[in-house]
């Protein structure tokens, strides 16, 4: 469990994290979503005691990180910047860490296996691809068999296989009853990975909701319309409750009007349509809608 209370971090004039209060619960994957610069990494660093809050507190499993006597068993983290000794092999890197933290040696083989690195365990990490480096980062995070797992943009640099692997792993860790806090600036990734979403924008908490509710609240089901006279059609559809975006040349995404009305208006004006497709709100659109007006909402409901 991670509990943030009024967590604030100021770098000079810049409020990187602005009064964030949120609880990240065990047993589910919590997606930590926000555009670059939103304050996700800074928040995670404060959880891990790597950065000191300007105000507020960050507790992990009930205590500040620094007060745990067995921190690697409490929380495992994959952070953005990795400092690995390039001349060491993956196995040597993990063995050194395990020895320092007083963790059993057999965990090394377990996490190498978990991360799909067994075959390359004897290779120097200096020669690792970005994806293999990420896998080693995950192996490192899991070394202490921690109750809480913090993954900062773990999908970055992974190929599609790697993305699927990390998603499956996150879900499995949550199913084992762990707290999984998983950041990404990729909305689509979160829709399929996270049960619950904590969304940040410019340092502030903008949402703390179940993923399903986030999508539902966006209420953004719309209609994709393709027409050689798209601009003209956009003008005809304009109204107070109608949102028309132009995704690409000749294509409109219309919200607030059902497909039949779009079709009828076009027909009345003699405008040909080459496509008229109902579309469900994507997480990305929901996120944009949410951060656009920086409206704050939260829900008291929590998944069981
Ligand atoms: N060590 C630092 N010194 C000064 N500013 C920082 C530092 N770390 C982060 N920031 C600033 O804080 C804001 C949040 O950054 P960050 O937490 O890295 O966001 P995210 O991980 O969501 O992309 C950004 O404006 C960033 O430039
Ligand atoms: Mg970051």
Short mmCIF file of C-alpha atoms and ligand atoms in Angstrom, two decimals:
data_model
loop_
_atom_site.label_atom_id
_atom_site.label_comp_id
_atom_site.label_asym_id
_atom_site.label_seq_id
_atom_site.Cartn_x
_atom_site.Cartn_y
_atom_site.Cartn_z
CA UNK A 1 0.00 0.00 0.00
CA UNK A 2 1.18 3.49 -0.80
CA UNK A 3 -0.35 6.48 0.96
CA UNK A 4 0.37 10.01 -0.14
CA UNK A 5 -0.87 12.88 2.01
CA UNK A 6 -0.56 16.43 0.74
CA UNK A 7 2.60 15.37 -1.06
CA UNK A 8 4.36 18.38 -2.53
CA UNK A 9 7.70 18.90 -4.24
CA UNK A 10 9.00 22.26 -5.32
CA UNK A 11 12.09 22.73 -7.45
CA UNK A 12 12.80 26.44 -7.24
CA UNK A 13 9.82 28.17 -8.80
CA UNK A 14 8.43 24.94 -10.16
CA UNK A 15 5.84 22.90 -8.31
CA UNK A 16 6.62 19.47 -9.68
CA UNK A 17 4.13 17.80 -7.33
CA UNK A 18 1.34 19.90 -5.89
CA UNK A 19 -0.53 18.69 -2.82
CA UNK A 20 -1.24 15.13 -3.94
CA UNK A 21 -3.30 12.92 -1.64
CA UNK A 22 -4.01 9.43 -2.85
CA UNK A 23 -3.95 5.82 -1.67
CA UNK A 24 -2.60 3.07 -3.92
CA UNK A 25 -4.15 -0.21 -2.85
CA UNK A 26 -2.94 -3.79 -2.91
CA UNK A 27 -4.40 -6.48 -5.15
CA UNK A 28 -4.92 -4.33 -8.23
CA UNK A 29 -2.78 -2.62 -10.83
CA UNK A 30 -2.93 1.12 -10.36
CA UNK A 31 -1.95 3.04 -13.45
CA UNK A 32 -0.20 6.33 -12.85
CA UNK A 33 -0.96 8.35 -15.89
CA UNK A 34 0.06 11.77 -17.07
CA UNK A 35 1.90 13.55 -19.86
CA UNK A 36 5.65 14.06 -19.64
CA UNK A 37 6.52 16.54 -16.93
CA UNK A 38 3.33 15.85 -14.95
CA UNK A 39 5.28 14.85 -11.83
CA UNK A 40 4.99 11.06 -11.92
CA UNK A 41 8.68 10.25 -11.52
CA UNK A 42 9.11 12.87 -8.81
CA UNK A 43 6.19 11.35 -6.90
CA UNK A 44 7.67 7.87 -7.23
CA UNK A 45 11.09 9.06 -6.12
CA UNK A 46 9.53 10.53 -2.98
CA UNK A 47 7.78 7.20 -2.29
CA UNK A 48 11.19 5.54 -2.50
CA UNK A 49 12.88 8.07 -0.27
CA UNK A 50 15.10 9.30 -3.11
CA UNK A 51 13.68 12.80 -3.00
CA UNK A 52 12.58 14.73 0.05
CA UNK A 53 9.04 16.16 -0.03
CA UNK A 54 8.74 19.95 0.32
CA UNK A 55 5.55 19.20 2.24
CA UNK A 56 3.35 16.22 3.00
CA UNK A 57 4.18 12.57 3.42
CA UNK A 58 4.63 9.44 1.36
CA UNK A 59 4.15 6.16 3.21
CA UNK A 60 4.80 2.74 1.84
CA UNK A 61 3.26 -0.19 3.72
CA UNK A 62 2.51 2.18 6.59
CA UNK A 63 5.88 3.90 7.04
CA UNK A 64 8.17 6.29 5.24
CA UNK A 65 10.58 4.28 3.09
CA UNK A 66 13.59 5.26 5.19
CA UNK A 67 12.03 3.83 8.34
CA UNK A 68 11.78 0.32 6.97
CA UNK A 69 14.50 -2.01 8.14
CA UNK A 70 14.04 -4.31 5.16
CA UNK A 71 13.24 -1.83 2.36
CA UNK A 72 13.84 -4.21 -0.56
CA UNK A 73 11.31 -6.63 0.87
CA UNK A 74 8.83 -3.78 1.27
CA UNK A 75 9.09 -2.12 -2.08
CA UNK A 76 10.78 -2.93 -5.36
CA UNK A 77 11.21 -0.25 -7.96
CA UNK A 78 12.07 0.18 -11.57
CA UNK A 79 12.95 3.83 -12.01
CA UNK A 80 13.76 5.73 -15.17
CA UNK A 81 17.46 6.23 -14.73
CA UNK A 82 19.35 3.02 -14.30
CA UNK A 83 22.92 2.98 -13.09
CA UNK A 84 24.35 -0.43 -13.86
CA UNK A 85 27.96 -1.45 -13.81
CA UNK A 86 28.41 -2.17 -17.54
CA UNK A 87 31.11 -4.79 -17.00
CA UNK A 88 29.01 -6.92 -14.70
CA UNK A 89 26.84 -9.76 -15.86
CA UNK A 90 23.13 -9.68 -15.11
CA UNK A 91 23.55 -12.47 -12.58
CA UNK A 92 26.51 -10.76 -10.86
CA UNK A 93 24.55 -7.51 -10.65
CA UNK A 94 21.65 -9.25 -8.91
CA UNK A 95 23.93 -11.31 -6.69
CA UNK A 96 25.72 -8.19 -5.49
CA UNK A 97 22.41 -6.55 -4.66
CA UNK A 98 21.06 -9.65 -2.93
CA UNK A 99 24.22 -9.94 -0.84
CA UNK A 100 24.11 -6.27 0.20
CA UNK A 101 20.45 -6.50 1.18
CA UNK A 102 20.80 -9.86 2.93
CA UNK A 103 18.42 -11.55 0.51
CA UNK A 104 18.62 -15.28 -0.23
CA UNK A 105 20.78 -16.14 -3.26
CA UNK A 106 18.10 -18.33 -4.77
CA UNK A 107 15.99 -15.21 -5.39
CA UNK A 108 18.52 -14.29 -8.08
CA UNK A 109 17.62 -17.29 -10.23
CA UNK A 110 13.93 -16.82 -9.49
CA UNK A 111 13.89 -13.22 -10.71
CA UNK A 112 16.13 -13.98 -13.71
CA UNK A 113 13.53 -16.55 -14.71
CA UNK A 114 10.63 -14.16 -14.02
CA UNK A 115 12.23 -11.53 -16.21
CA UNK A 116 13.02 -13.97 -19.00
CA UNK A 117 16.76 -13.36 -18.58
CA UNK A 118 17.96 -16.84 -17.66
CA UNK A 119 19.54 -17.40 -21.07
CA UNK A 120 21.52 -14.15 -20.91
CA UNK A 121 22.26 -14.15 -17.17
CA UNK A 122 25.98 -14.59 -17.85
CA UNK A 123 26.22 -11.73 -20.36
CA UNK A 124 27.63 -8.33 -19.46
CA UNK A 125 24.90 -5.75 -18.96
CA UNK A 126 26.92 -3.19 -20.94
CA UNK A 127 25.87 -5.06 -24.07
CA UNK A 128 22.18 -5.21 -23.17
CA UNK A 129 19.54 -3.67 -25.39
CA UNK A 130 17.17 -1.15 -23.84
CA UNK A 131 14.53 -3.87 -23.56
CA UNK A 132 16.89 -6.27 -21.82
CA UNK A 133 17.95 -3.48 -19.51
CA UNK A 134 14.28 -2.94 -18.63
CA UNK A 135 13.90 -6.65 -17.94
CA UNK A 136 16.93 -6.54 -15.65
CA UNK A 137 15.39 -3.51 -13.95
CA UNK A 138 12.25 -5.51 -13.30
CA UNK A 139 14.29 -8.47 -12.02
CA UNK A 140 16.05 -6.05 -9.66
CA UNK A 141 12.73 -4.63 -8.48
CA UNK A 142 11.42 -8.09 -7.64
CA UNK A 143 14.56 -9.33 -5.94
CA UNK A 144 13.28 -8.72 -2.41
CA UNK A 145 9.90 -10.35 -3.18
CA UNK A 146 8.35 -6.98 -2.25
CA UNK A 147 4.77 -6.34 -1.18
CA UNK A 148 4.74 -3.11 -3.18
CA UNK A 149 6.07 -2.70 -6.69
CA UNK A 150 6.73 0.69 -8.28
CA UNK A 151 7.38 0.67 -12.02
CA UNK A 152 8.21 3.98 -13.66
CA UNK A 153 7.45 3.82 -17.39
CA UNK A 154 8.38 0.14 -17.59
CA UNK A 155 7.05 -0.16 -21.12
CA UNK A 156 9.50 2.38 -22.54
CA UNK A 157 11.90 0.79 -24.96
CA UNK A 158 10.20 -2.60 -24.97
CA UNK A 159 9.18 -4.39 -28.13
CA UNK A 160 5.58 -5.70 -28.39
CA UNK A 161 6.58 -9.00 -26.75
CA UNK A 162 8.15 -7.10 -23.89
CA UNK A 163 5.09 -4.90 -23.49
CA UNK A 164 2.84 -7.94 -23.28
CA UNK A 165 5.22 -9.56 -20.82
CA UNK A 166 5.31 -6.58 -18.48
CA UNK A 167 1.54 -6.16 -18.62
CA UNK A 168 1.00 -9.83 -17.76
CA UNK A 169 3.58 -9.63 -15.01
CA UNK A 170 1.97 -6.53 -13.47
CA UNK A 171 -1.39 -8.26 -13.42
CA UNK A 172 0.11 -11.37 -11.88
CA UNK A 173 1.89 -9.40 -9.16
CA UNK A 174 -1.40 -7.69 -8.33
CA UNK A 175 -3.25 -11.01 -8.31
CA UNK A 176 -0.70 -12.21 -5.73
CA UNK A 177 -1.98 -9.43 -3.50
CA UNK A 178 0.81 -6.93 -4.08
CA UNK A 179 0.43 -3.22 -4.58
CA UNK A 180 1.40 -2.41 -8.16
CA UNK A 181 1.95 1.23 -9.09
CA UNK A 182 2.71 1.47 -12.80
CA UNK A 183 3.37 4.76 -14.54
CA UNK A 184 3.00 5.57 -18.20
CA UNK A 185 2.35 8.53 -20.42
CA UNK A 186 0.65 6.11 -22.84
CA UNK A 187 -3.07 6.17 -22.25
CA UNK A 188 -3.86 3.17 -24.44
CA UNK A 189 -1.42 1.07 -22.46
CA UNK A 190 -3.15 1.92 -19.21
CA UNK A 191 -6.60 1.02 -20.55
CA UNK A 192 -5.52 -2.60 -20.91
CA UNK A 193 -3.18 -2.82 -17.92
CA UNK A 194 -4.66 -0.86 -15.04
CA UNK A 195 -7.71 -1.59 -12.91
CA UNK A 196 -7.55 1.82 -11.34
CA UNK A 197 -6.15 5.11 -12.56
CA UNK A 198 -4.39 7.91 -10.78
CA UNK A 199 -3.99 10.74 -13.25
CA UNK A 200 -1.68 13.71 -12.87
CA UNK A 201 -1.46 16.87 -14.91
CA UNK A 202 1.06 19.62 -14.17
CA UNK A 203 1.82 18.35 -10.71
CA UNK A 204 -1.78 18.06 -9.64
CA UNK A 205 -3.99 15.06 -9.14
CA UNK A 206 -6.72 15.19 -11.78
CA UNK A 207 -8.34 11.81 -11.31
CA UNK A 208 -8.37 8.86 -8.92
CA UNK A 209 -10.93 6.46 -10.40
CA UNK A 210 -11.46 2.90 -11.59
CA UNK A 211 -10.40 2.61 -15.23
CA UNK A 212 -13.89 1.60 -16.32
CA UNK A 213 -15.42 4.64 -14.66
CA UNK A 214 -12.79 6.91 -16.16
CA UNK A 215 -13.81 5.78 -19.62
CA UNK A 216 -17.48 6.00 -18.81
CA UNK A 217 -17.24 9.49 -17.31
CA UNK A 218 -15.50 10.74 -20.36
CA UNK A 219 -18.84 9.99 -22.00
CA UNK A 220 -16.97 10.56 -25.14
CA UNK A 221 -18.55 8.07 -27.50
CA UNK A 222 -18.64 9.78 -30.85
CA UNK A 223 -18.88 9.43 -34.56
CA UNK A 224 -16.03 9.29 -37.03
CA UNK A 225 -17.01 10.97 -40.26
CA UNK A 226 -15.06 11.06 -43.49
CA UNK A 227 -16.15 13.35 -46.25
CA UNK A 228 -14.58 15.32 -49.08
CA UNK A 229 -16.46 18.32 -47.64
CA UNK A 230 -15.53 17.70 -44.01
CA UNK A 231 -14.86 21.32 -43.13
CA UNK A 232 -18.24 22.43 -44.42
CA UNK A 233 -19.94 19.59 -42.54
CA UNK A 234 -18.14 20.58 -39.33
CA UNK A 235 -19.68 24.04 -39.69
CA UNK A 236 -23.17 22.56 -40.10
CA UNK A 237 -22.82 20.37 -37.03
CA UNK A 238 -21.51 23.08 -34.73
CA UNK A 239 -23.61 23.69 -31.63
CA UNK A 240 -23.28 24.34 -27.92
CA UNK A 241 -23.10 20.67 -26.89
CA UNK A 242 -21.28 19.44 -29.94
CA UNK A 243 -17.56 18.88 -30.13
CA UNK A 244 -15.99 18.48 -33.54
CA UNK A 245 -12.34 17.64 -33.90
CA UNK A 246 -10.43 17.11 -37.05
CA UNK A 247 -8.22 14.09 -36.59
CA UNK A 248 -6.77 14.08 -40.07
CA UNK A 249 -7.53 15.70 -43.41
CA UNK A 250 -11.13 15.00 -44.41
CA UNK A 251 -11.93 13.20 -41.16
CA UNK A 252 -14.01 14.53 -38.27
CA UNK A 253 -14.57 13.14 -34.83
CA UNK A 254 -17.96 14.39 -33.68
CA UNK A 255 -19.28 14.16 -30.15
CA UNK A 256 -22.66 15.12 -28.82
CA UNK A 257 -24.61 14.16 -31.94
CA UNK A 258 -25.76 10.62 -32.82
CA UNK A 259 -24.62 9.10 -36.15
CA UNK A 260 -28.10 9.34 -37.72
CA UNK A 261 -28.23 13.09 -37.14
CA UNK A 262 -24.79 13.52 -38.69
CA UNK A 263 -25.93 11.47 -41.69
CA UNK A 264 -29.21 13.38 -42.06
CA UNK A 265 -27.56 16.80 -41.85
CA UNK A 266 -25.06 15.77 -44.47
CA UNK A 267 -27.82 14.44 -46.72
CA UNK A 268 -29.88 17.65 -46.37
CA UNK A 269 -26.87 19.67 -47.47
CA UNK A 270 -26.04 17.25 -50.28
CA UNK A 271 -22.68 16.41 -48.71
CA UNK A 272 -21.32 12.97 -49.56
CA UNK A 273 -20.09 10.82 -46.70
CA UNK A 274 -17.40 8.24 -47.26
CA UNK A 275 -17.53 6.97 -43.72
CA UNK A 276 -19.85 7.26 -40.73
CA UNK A 277 -18.64 5.11 -37.84
CA UNK A 278 -19.68 5.16 -34.19
CA UNK A 279 -16.53 5.11 -32.03
CA UNK A 280 -16.11 4.39 -28.36
CA UNK A 281 -14.21 6.85 -26.26
CA UNK A 282 -10.59 5.89 -26.07
CA UNK A 283 -8.66 6.34 -22.89
CA UNK A 284 -6.51 8.86 -24.69
CA UNK A 285 -9.48 11.00 -25.58
CA UNK A 286 -10.84 10.67 -22.07
CA UNK A 287 -7.51 11.77 -20.70
CA UNK A 288 -7.28 14.75 -23.03
CA UNK A 289 -10.80 15.81 -22.13
CA UNK A 290 -9.95 15.54 -18.48
CA UNK A 291 -6.66 17.38 -18.46
CA UNK A 292 -7.85 20.01 -20.93
CA UNK A 293 -9.95 21.79 -18.34
CA UNK A 294 -8.00 20.48 -15.37
CA UNK A 295 -11.27 19.66 -13.72
CA UNK A 296 -10.76 17.65 -10.58
CA UNK A 297 -12.84 14.70 -9.72
CA UNK A 298 -12.49 11.75 -7.48
CA UNK A 299 -14.60 8.86 -6.51
CA UNK A 300 -15.10 7.30 -3.13
CA UNK A 301 -15.72 3.94 -4.75
CA UNK A 302 -12.86 1.52 -4.72
CA UNK A 303 -12.69 -1.81 -6.46
CA UNK A 304 -13.16 -4.75 -4.12
N1 LIG B 1 15.79 17.30 -10.12
C1 LIG B 1 14.99 18.21 -10.67
N2 LIG B 1 15.29 19.53 -10.65
C2 LIG B 1 14.47 20.45 -11.19
N3 LIG B 1 13.30 20.17 -11.78
C3 LIG B 1 12.93 18.88 -11.83
C4 LIG B 1 13.74 17.84 -11.29
N4 LIG B 1 13.09 16.65 -11.49
C5 LIG B 1 11.95 16.95 -12.13
N5 LIG B 1 11.84 18.29 -12.34
C6 LIG B 1 10.70 18.97 -12.97
O1 LIG B 1 9.53 18.57 -12.32
C7 LIG B 1 8.47 18.37 -13.23
C8 LIG B 1 7.95 16.96 -13.12
O2 LIG B 1 8.91 16.06 -13.65
P1 LIG B 1 8.75 14.49 -13.58
O3 LIG B 1 8.40 14.09 -12.19
O4 LIG B 1 9.98 13.90 -14.16
O5 LIG B 1 7.49 14.25 -14.52
P2 LIG B 1 7.01 12.92 -15.28
O6 LIG B 1 7.73 11.77 -14.67
O7 LIG B 1 5.54 12.89 -15.08
O8 LIG B 1 7.38 13.11 -16.72
C9 LIG B 1 9.04 18.71 -14.60
O9 LIG B 1 8.71 20.03 -14.87
C10 LIG B 1 10.51 18.53 -14.41
O10 LIG B 1 11.21 19.36 -15.31
MG1 LIG B 2 8.83 10.33 -15.58
#
